[in-house]
Amino acid sequence: MAAAFIAAVPVAQAEMLEVIGTVYPIQEPDLMEAMQNRMAKMQESGEMDKLRKEYQEKMKGLVNEPPVAKQLSRTNEPRTFYYDPTLIVPYNVLDHKGDVLVPAGTRLNPLDTVSLNGALVFFNSADEQQMNYVRQYIKGAKQGSRLILVAGRTFDTMKALDHRVFFDQGAALIKKFGIEQVPAIVVQDGRRLRIDEVVPE
């Protein structure tokens, strides 16, 4: 039976097939070499210098005039209110032995240990009326003031006022203090901060 089965199976025949067309070796372009060639061409054409200058100007513009996160109007109705910086500890603070250092529910006020020297002056330097107010304010201030822009051009303002200027990035401070109008003056009043939104005159 086995011999009959084997005899019935057709014999496979192998044959060499002719080559159709030209055979080329597989070559993949070198990515790094392609990038270097592209960079060299951009350098030669001056395109690289152009892109570099455009990027530098863009960064300089963002530093000088950061995006405004919250638009504030000029103060029309003066307002005075207070901000209490007291924090309530939400859980027990333990030392390395597991002993409680600060119990949950403890009230901590940073003004008990750190004082706010001088005033925080928030304003929009794009408004000339506010700029004039700030000029007069810093001339008469008894202590150094920290000038904080909510809108305007930082470097131009520093030059115009001959004073160091900060920018409230992301409107973090005006949101924390609840400031809605500028100029606004923040000073320490005991264990609280007093905030005056003043009409620039």
XYZ file of C-alpha atoms in Angstrom, residues 15-192:
178
model
C 13.261 24.634 -12.585
C 15.245 27.897 -12.733
C 13.223 30.922 -13.743
C 14.779 33.532 -15.942
C 15.485 36.994 -14.544
C 13.017 39.513 -15.926
C 14.449 43.036 -15.994
C 17.405 44.511 -14.136
C 17.783 43.738 -10.443
C 18.978 46.595 -8.245
C 20.177 46.344 -4.638
C 17.740 47.755 -2.043
C 19.007 51.087 -0.795
C 17.295 53.210 1.882
C 18.285 56.871 2.154
C 20.256 57.730 5.298
C 17.985 59.967 7.390
C 20.794 61.844 9.141
C 22.610 62.433 5.866
C 19.419 63.743 4.263
C 18.838 66.115 7.194
C 22.420 67.362 7.106
C 22.173 67.994 3.365
C 18.929 69.891 3.880
C 20.461 71.985 6.667
C 23.510 72.749 4.526
C 21.313 73.945 1.655
C 19.262 76.127 4.032
C 22.480 77.595 5.440
C 23.853 78.356 1.972
C 20.627 79.985 0.798
C 20.304 82.140 3.920
C 17.020 80.490 4.861
C 18.480 79.269 8.164
C 19.483 82.784 9.246
C 16.048 84.070 8.288
C 14.289 81.421 10.383
C 16.620 82.081 13.320
C 15.928 85.818 13.239
C 12.176 85.253 12.966
C 12.278 82.954 16.010
C 14.352 85.444 18.025
C 11.967 88.288 17.185
C 8.983 86.152 18.149
C 10.530 85.244 21.520
C 11.523 88.860 22.152
C 7.968 89.946 21.417
C 6.508 87.383 23.824
C 8.885 88.451 26.601
C 8.252 92.150 26.023
C 4.488 91.786 25.673
C 3.249 88.498 27.176
C -0.281 87.366 26.324
C -2.964 88.866 28.556
C -4.831 86.148 30.458
C -7.573 88.410 31.833
C -8.733 91.792 30.562
C -9.234 94.392 33.289
C -10.907 97.749 32.862
C -9.602 101.052 34.176
C -11.022 101.813 37.626
C -14.198 103.873 37.408
C -15.640 103.181 40.854
C -12.992 103.048 43.603
C -13.173 99.951 45.765
C -11.368 98.758 48.908
C -11.447 95.158 50.092
C -9.245 92.674 51.941
C -7.522 89.390 51.238
C -6.848 86.955 54.077
C -3.893 84.668 53.219
C -4.595 82.296 56.126
C -4.244 78.620 55.214
C -5.913 75.681 56.972
C -3.743 72.552 57.141
C -5.914 69.735 55.678
C -4.076 66.808 57.326
C -1.610 66.031 60.114
C 1.959 66.914 59.234
C 4.280 64.258 60.667
C 7.990 64.163 61.392
C 10.320 61.298 60.455
C 9.260 59.378 63.588
C 5.576 59.655 62.794
C 4.888 62.213 65.518
C 2.460 65.025 64.702
C 4.220 68.318 64.048
C 1.237 70.298 62.783
C -2.265 68.959 63.516
C -4.922 68.969 60.824
C -7.091 72.075 61.034
C -4.252 74.354 62.157
C -4.585 77.877 60.754
C -1.359 79.355 59.362
C -0.910 82.922 58.184
C 2.325 83.646 56.262
C 2.108 87.312 57.325
C 2.887 86.176 60.883
C 6.440 85.395 59.788
C 6.956 87.311 56.527
C 5.982 90.933 55.967
C 5.059 92.582 52.683
C 7.448 95.509 52.444
C 6.136 98.227 50.184
C 3.154 97.954 47.865
C 2.211 95.809 44.911
C 1.024 98.107 42.132
C -1.047 96.457 39.402
C -1.648 98.443 36.217
C -1.955 98.432 32.438
C 0.934 100.342 30.872
C -0.901 100.611 27.546
C -3.174 103.146 29.277
C -1.344 106.486 29.508
C -3.620 107.662 32.318
C -2.576 104.683 34.425
C 1.076 105.256 33.527
C 0.858 108.843 34.785
C -0.739 107.646 38.019
C 2.021 105.082 38.596
C 4.732 107.698 37.944
C 3.286 109.911 40.663
C 2.725 106.988 43.022
C 6.300 105.685 42.953
C 7.642 109.221 43.429
C 5.675 109.622 46.649
C 6.004 106.057 47.938
C 7.747 105.807 51.310
C 8.885 102.248 50.633
C 9.913 100.480 47.467
C 6.997 99.419 45.283
C 6.753 96.362 43.078
C 5.213 97.289 39.744
C 3.188 94.477 38.206
C 1.767 94.693 34.697
C -1.550 93.104 33.825
C -1.143 94.260 30.202
C 1.391 96.266 28.218
C 4.989 96.067 27.067
C 7.417 95.085 29.821
C 10.727 96.482 28.511
C 9.174 99.697 27.227
C 7.481 100.250 30.597
C 10.715 99.659 32.521
C 12.468 102.212 30.341
C 9.665 104.774 30.600
C 9.386 104.513 34.394
C 13.054 103.793 35.112
C 11.833 101.099 37.481
C 11.879 97.323 37.558
C 8.620 95.828 36.280
C 7.075 92.372 36.614
C 4.268 90.783 34.596
C 1.382 88.856 36.159
C 1.771 85.714 34.053
C -1.505 83.902 33.551
C -3.253 86.546 35.699
C -2.332 84.400 38.714
C -2.140 87.246 41.250
C -5.144 89.278 40.151
C -7.242 86.107 40.256
C -5.926 85.206 43.721
C -6.576 88.692 45.125
C -9.873 89.178 43.270
C -8.788 92.352 41.471
C -11.287 93.506 38.842
C -10.064 97.048 38.047
C -6.685 98.711 37.666
C -4.696 100.486 38.859
C -4.873 98.552 42.113
C -2.626 98.919 45.147
C -1.989 95.995 47.522
C -0.473 96.692 50.962
C -0.230 94.779 54.215
C -2.747 95.691 56.900
C -2.005 93.612 59.978
C -2.626 89.961 59.182
C -4.475 90.788 55.957
